[in-house]
Amino acid sequence: PDRHAAAELSPREKQAIGQAAAQALQPRQSVIFDSGSTVLEAARAAVQRGIPLTAVTNDLAIAQLLGASPLVQVHVLGGVLRAGSPTLTGDALTEAAARLHADVLLCGAHSVADGVLTETSAEVAAAKRALIHAASVRRLLVDSSKFRPRTFMQVAPVTDFHELITDDGATADDLERLRAAGLRVTVVRA
């Protein structure tokens, strides 16, 4: 999955979701920025806010973006670079994540269906699972195009998250199911 192709899908929605996620961050929090185009927008918005953060990421593009701010201390989790992507995965990453305890995780997903988030690759799914376990507050950032049938590999149930931030293109049914699962749902206007 090409990041540029992903970024071209729903760019306004991703930007609005990223803005909302960045606004919820508190100065001096430790924040895990998962890989992906929507989380990249959250990183961009966090830098624009100009608040001090300790950031952890497994995405080289997000690390570079965050590193441009003198207020953000950036930790990059090591691993194996996924072909055609800035995403790092692998055993080194999951082992490093097991030693982390961050305040917040901003997590993306390939799809959300039937109360489960899924990914296209086992390695990416394993990386996301490790990051989920490494944070106290977990926010899922998904634009409304992500409410689609499951893909290859299950990551986690949506109930592993505290909040889901999406755009107003999500159907009332999708939102109601998420709320019924106990998730706080924030809907932004794109």
mmCIF file of C-alpha atoms in Angstrom:
data_model
loop_
_atom_site.group_PDB
_atom_site.id
_atom_site.type_symbol
_atom_site.label_atom_id
_atom_site.label_comp_id
_atom_site.label_asym_id
_atom_site.label_seq_id
_atom_site.Cartn_x
_atom_site.Cartn_y
_atom_site.Cartn_z
ATOM 1 C CA PRO A 1 0.000 0.000 0.000
ATOM 2 C CA ASP A 2 1.547 3.215 -1.235
ATOM 3 C CA ARG A 3 1.428 6.130 1.228
ATOM 4 C CA HIS A 4 0.970 8.692 -1.556
ATOM 5 C CA ALA A 5 -2.016 6.788 -2.918
ATOM 6 C CA ALA A 6 -3.477 6.525 0.595
ATOM 7 C CA ALA A 7 -2.927 10.237 1.224
ATOM 8 C CA GLU A 8 -4.805 11.122 -1.970
ATOM 9 C CA LEU A 9 -7.898 9.303 -0.680
ATOM 10 C CA SER A 10 -9.968 11.513 1.625
ATOM 11 C CA PRO A 11 -7.273 14.195 2.204
ATOM 12 C CA ARG A 12 -9.673 16.716 3.811
ATOM 13 C CA GLU A 13 -11.078 14.046 6.106
ATOM 14 C CA LYS A 14 -7.601 12.875 7.168
ATOM 15 C CA GLN A 15 -6.576 16.489 7.858
ATOM 16 C CA ALA A 16 -9.666 17.170 9.982
ATOM 17 C CA ILE A 17 -9.177 13.920 11.939
ATOM 18 C CA GLY A 18 -5.485 14.750 12.443
ATOM 19 C CA GLN A 19 -6.391 18.233 13.731
ATOM 20 C CA ALA A 20 -8.866 16.780 16.245
ATOM 21 C CA ALA A 21 -6.332 14.193 17.451
ATOM 22 C CA ALA A 22 -3.609 16.837 17.871
ATOM 23 C CA GLN A 23 -5.976 19.163 19.775
ATOM 24 C CA ALA A 24 -6.616 16.400 22.328
ATOM 25 C CA LEU A 25 -2.899 16.098 23.166
ATOM 26 C CA GLN A 26 -1.560 17.745 26.317
ATOM 27 C CA PRO A 27 1.843 19.448 26.571
ATOM 28 C CA ARG A 28 4.633 17.094 27.714
ATOM 29 C CA GLN A 29 2.682 13.904 27.034
ATOM 30 C CA SER A 30 4.439 10.879 25.610
ATOM 31 C CA VAL A 31 2.674 9.989 22.380
ATOM 32 C CA ILE A 32 3.049 6.990 20.084
ATOM 33 C CA PHE A 33 2.395 7.914 16.461
ATOM 34 C CA ASP A 34 1.570 4.710 14.580
ATOM 35 C CA SER A 35 2.340 4.591 10.860
ATOM 36 C CA GLY A 36 -0.120 5.794 8.250
ATOM 37 C CA SER A 37 -1.424 8.777 6.313
ATOM 38 C CA THR A 38 -4.063 9.865 8.863
ATOM 39 C CA VAL A 39 -1.609 9.655 11.779
ATOM 40 C CA LEU A 40 0.862 11.655 9.640
ATOM 41 C CA GLU A 41 -1.759 14.429 9.536
ATOM 42 C CA ALA A 42 -2.061 14.252 13.340
ATOM 43 C CA ALA A 43 1.733 14.610 13.608
ATOM 44 C CA ARG A 44 1.666 17.604 11.251
ATOM 45 C CA ALA A 45 -1.096 19.244 13.329
ATOM 46 C CA ALA A 46 0.780 18.514 16.592
ATOM 47 C CA VAL A 47 3.889 20.267 15.250
ATOM 48 C CA GLN A 48 1.757 23.235 14.118
ATOM 49 C CA ARG A 49 0.267 23.473 17.629
ATOM 50 C CA GLY A 50 3.773 24.008 18.969
ATOM 51 C CA ILE A 51 3.471 21.979 22.161
ATOM 52 C CA PRO A 52 6.301 20.014 23.774
ATOM 53 C CA LEU A 53 5.904 16.256 23.345
ATOM 54 C CA THR A 54 7.896 13.073 23.652
ATOM 55 C CA ALA A 55 7.041 11.191 20.482
ATOM 56 C CA VAL A 56 7.597 7.556 19.583
ATOM 57 C CA THR A 57 6.988 6.243 16.072
ATOM 58 C CA ASN A 58 7.638 3.340 13.736
ATOM 59 C CA ASP A 59 7.210 5.565 10.683
ATOM 60 C CA LEU A 60 10.228 7.324 9.175
ATOM 61 C CA ALA A 61 8.135 10.029 7.453
ATOM 62 C CA ILE A 62 6.355 10.855 10.721
ATOM 63 C CA ALA A 63 9.696 10.880 12.578
ATOM 64 C CA GLN A 64 11.104 13.371 10.067
ATOM 65 C CA LEU A 65 8.036 15.593 10.291
ATOM 66 C CA LEU A 66 8.035 15.584 14.119
ATOM 67 C CA GLY A 67 11.802 16.055 14.211
ATOM 68 C CA ALA A 68 11.422 19.420 12.465
ATOM 69 C CA SER A 69 10.015 20.814 15.739
ATOM 70 C CA PRO A 70 12.524 21.744 18.463
ATOM 71 C CA LEU A 71 9.740 21.049 21.009
ATOM 72 C CA VAL A 72 9.314 17.391 20.095
ATOM 73 C CA GLN A 73 11.758 14.747 21.252
ATOM 74 C CA VAL A 74 11.466 11.910 18.726
ATOM 75 C CA HIS A 75 12.208 8.254 19.426
ATOM 76 C CA VAL A 76 12.172 5.953 16.398
ATOM 77 C CA LEU A 77 11.466 2.290 17.031
ATOM 78 C CA GLY A 78 13.874 0.109 15.070
ATOM 79 C CA GLY A 79 12.886 -2.742 12.846
ATOM 80 C CA VAL A 80 12.628 -3.866 9.267
ATOM 81 C CA LEU A 81 11.604 -1.285 6.678
ATOM 82 C CA ARG A 82 8.497 -2.388 4.794
ATOM 83 C CA ALA A 83 9.067 -2.328 1.020
ATOM 84 C CA GLY A 84 7.746 0.840 -0.623
ATOM 85 C CA SER A 85 6.740 2.315 2.731
ATOM 86 C CA PRO A 86 8.240 4.399 5.587
ATOM 87 C CA THR A 87 6.870 1.844 8.092
ATOM 88 C CA LEU A 88 9.127 -0.223 10.351
ATOM 89 C CA THR A 89 7.941 -3.625 11.592
ATOM 90 C CA GLY A 90 9.454 -6.808 13.002
ATOM 91 C CA ASP A 91 10.687 -8.429 16.191
ATOM 92 C CA ALA A 92 12.999 -5.554 17.186
ATOM 93 C CA LEU A 93 10.031 -3.194 17.060
ATOM 94 C CA THR A 94 7.647 -5.396 19.050
ATOM 95 C CA GLU A 95 10.355 -6.038 21.675
ATOM 96 C CA ALA A 96 11.084 -2.301 22.024
ATOM 97 C CA ALA A 97 7.356 -1.508 22.243
ATOM 98 C CA ALA A 98 7.000 -4.020 25.091
ATOM 99 C CA ARG A 99 9.331 -1.792 27.164
ATOM 100 C CA LEU A 100 7.326 1.374 26.482
ATOM 101 C CA HIS A 101 4.634 2.966 28.577
ATOM 102 C CA ALA A 102 3.317 6.010 26.721
ATOM 103 C CA ASP A 103 0.457 8.298 27.671
ATOM 104 C CA VAL A 104 -1.311 8.189 24.293
ATOM 105 C CA LEU A 105 -1.369 6.109 21.114
ATOM 106 C CA LEU A 106 -2.639 7.581 17.857
ATOM 107 C CA CYS A 107 -3.337 4.534 15.710
ATOM 108 C CA GLY A 108 -4.525 4.100 12.144
ATOM 109 C CA ALA A 109 -6.080 1.058 10.470
ATOM 110 C CA HIS A 110 -6.604 -0.372 7.015
ATOM 111 C CA SER A 111 -10.203 -1.257 7.803
ATOM 112 C CA VAL A 112 -12.684 -1.375 10.660
ATOM 113 C CA ALA A 113 -15.546 -3.851 10.362
ATOM 114 C CA ASP A 114 -17.600 -5.993 12.713
ATOM 115 C CA GLY A 115 -15.966 -4.342 15.718
ATOM 116 C CA VAL A 116 -12.439 -5.316 14.624
ATOM 117 C CA LEU A 117 -9.599 -3.421 13.037
ATOM 118 C CA THR A 118 -7.632 -5.245 10.366
ATOM 119 C CA GLU A 119 -4.503 -4.797 8.283
ATOM 120 C CA THR A 120 -3.180 -6.136 4.993
ATOM 121 C CA SER A 121 -0.004 -7.652 6.463
ATOM 122 C CA ALA A 122 0.817 -9.844 9.450
ATOM 123 C CA GLU A 123 3.900 -7.717 10.241
ATOM 124 C CA VAL A 124 1.959 -4.442 10.340
ATOM 125 C CA ALA A 125 -0.782 -6.069 12.429
ATOM 126 C CA ALA A 126 1.809 -7.336 14.940
ATOM 127 C CA ALA A 127 3.416 -3.888 15.152
ATOM 128 C CA LYS A 128 0.047 -2.234 15.830
ATOM 129 C CA ARG A 129 -0.803 -4.810 18.521
ATOM 130 C CA ALA A 130 2.510 -4.090 20.265
ATOM 131 C CA LEU A 131 1.860 -0.327 20.144
ATOM 132 C CA ILE A 132 -1.685 -0.773 21.517
ATOM 133 C CA HIS A 133 -0.255 -2.534 24.584
ATOM 134 C CA ALA A 134 2.316 0.243 25.098
ATOM 135 C CA ALA A 135 -0.094 3.143 25.731
ATOM 136 C CA SER A 136 -2.525 4.149 28.478
ATOM 137 C CA VAL A 137 -4.975 6.040 26.247
ATOM 138 C CA ARG A 138 -5.572 4.632 22.781
ATOM 139 C CA ARG A 139 -7.216 6.657 20.009
ATOM 140 C CA LEU A 140 -8.106 5.148 16.658
ATOM 141 C CA LEU A 141 -7.923 7.625 13.757
ATOM 142 C CA VAL A 142 -9.863 6.390 10.735
ATOM 143 C CA ASP A 143 -11.608 8.262 7.958
ATOM 144 C CA SER A 144 -15.045 7.015 6.924
ATOM 145 C CA SER A 145 -13.643 5.117 3.895
ATOM 146 C CA LYS A 146 -12.085 2.653 6.386
ATOM 147 C CA PHE A 147 -15.474 1.268 7.423
ATOM 148 C CA ARG A 148 -15.283 -1.556 4.917
ATOM 149 C CA PRO A 149 -14.958 -5.335 4.892
ATOM 150 C CA ARG A 150 -12.151 -6.907 6.896
ATOM 151 C CA THR A 151 -8.758 -7.395 5.319
ATOM 152 C CA PHE A 152 -6.282 -10.224 5.714
ATOM 153 C CA MET A 153 -5.056 -9.883 9.302
ATOM 154 C CA GLN A 154 -6.936 -9.044 12.489
ATOM 155 C CA VAL A 155 -5.203 -6.472 14.698
ATOM 156 C CA ALA A 156 -7.511 -5.966 17.685
ATOM 157 C CA PRO A 157 -11.123 -5.413 18.674
ATOM 158 C CA VAL A 158 -12.199 -1.763 18.670
ATOM 159 C CA THR A 159 -12.877 -2.206 22.385
ATOM 160 C CA ASP A 160 -9.070 -2.071 22.880
ATOM 161 C CA PHE A 161 -9.434 1.659 22.149
ATOM 162 C CA HIS A 162 -10.871 4.450 24.259
ATOM 163 C CA GLU A 163 -11.836 6.767 21.434
ATOM 164 C CA LEU A 164 -12.354 6.656 17.699
ATOM 165 C CA ILE A 165 -12.027 9.841 15.662
ATOM 166 C CA THR A 166 -13.621 9.795 12.214
ATOM 167 C CA ASP A 167 -15.278 12.151 9.739
ATOM 168 C CA ASP A 168 -18.920 12.928 9.055
ATOM 169 C CA GLY A 169 -18.973 10.552 6.076
ATOM 170 C CA ALA A 170 -19.387 7.615 8.476
ATOM 171 C CA THR A 171 -22.871 6.108 8.471
ATOM 172 C CA ALA A 172 -25.165 6.412 11.482
ATOM 173 C CA ASP A 173 -25.155 2.596 11.697
ATOM 174 C CA ASP A 174 -21.356 2.405 11.860
ATOM 175 C CA LEU A 175 -21.219 5.112 14.536
ATOM 176 C CA GLU A 176 -24.000 3.529 16.582
ATOM 177 C CA ARG A 177 -22.268 0.119 16.555
ATOM 178 C CA LEU A 178 -19.028 1.720 17.773
ATOM 179 C CA ARG A 179 -20.788 3.626 20.542
ATOM 180 C CA ALA A 180 -22.683 0.469 21.541
ATOM 181 C CA ALA A 181 -19.277 -1.248 21.919
ATOM 182 C CA GLY A 182 -18.450 1.390 24.559
ATOM 183 C CA LEU A 183 -16.188 3.546 22.398
ATOM 184 C CA ARG A 184 -16.161 7.315 22.656
ATOM 185 C CA VAL A 185 -16.756 8.434 19.067
ATOM 186 C CA THR A 186 -15.672 11.871 17.874
ATOM 187 C CA VAL A 187 -16.986 12.927 14.477
ATOM 188 C CA VAL A 188 -15.240 15.813 12.702
ATOM 189 C CA ARG A 189 -16.546 17.780 9.740
ATOM 190 C CA ALA A 190 -14.286 17.489 6.724
#
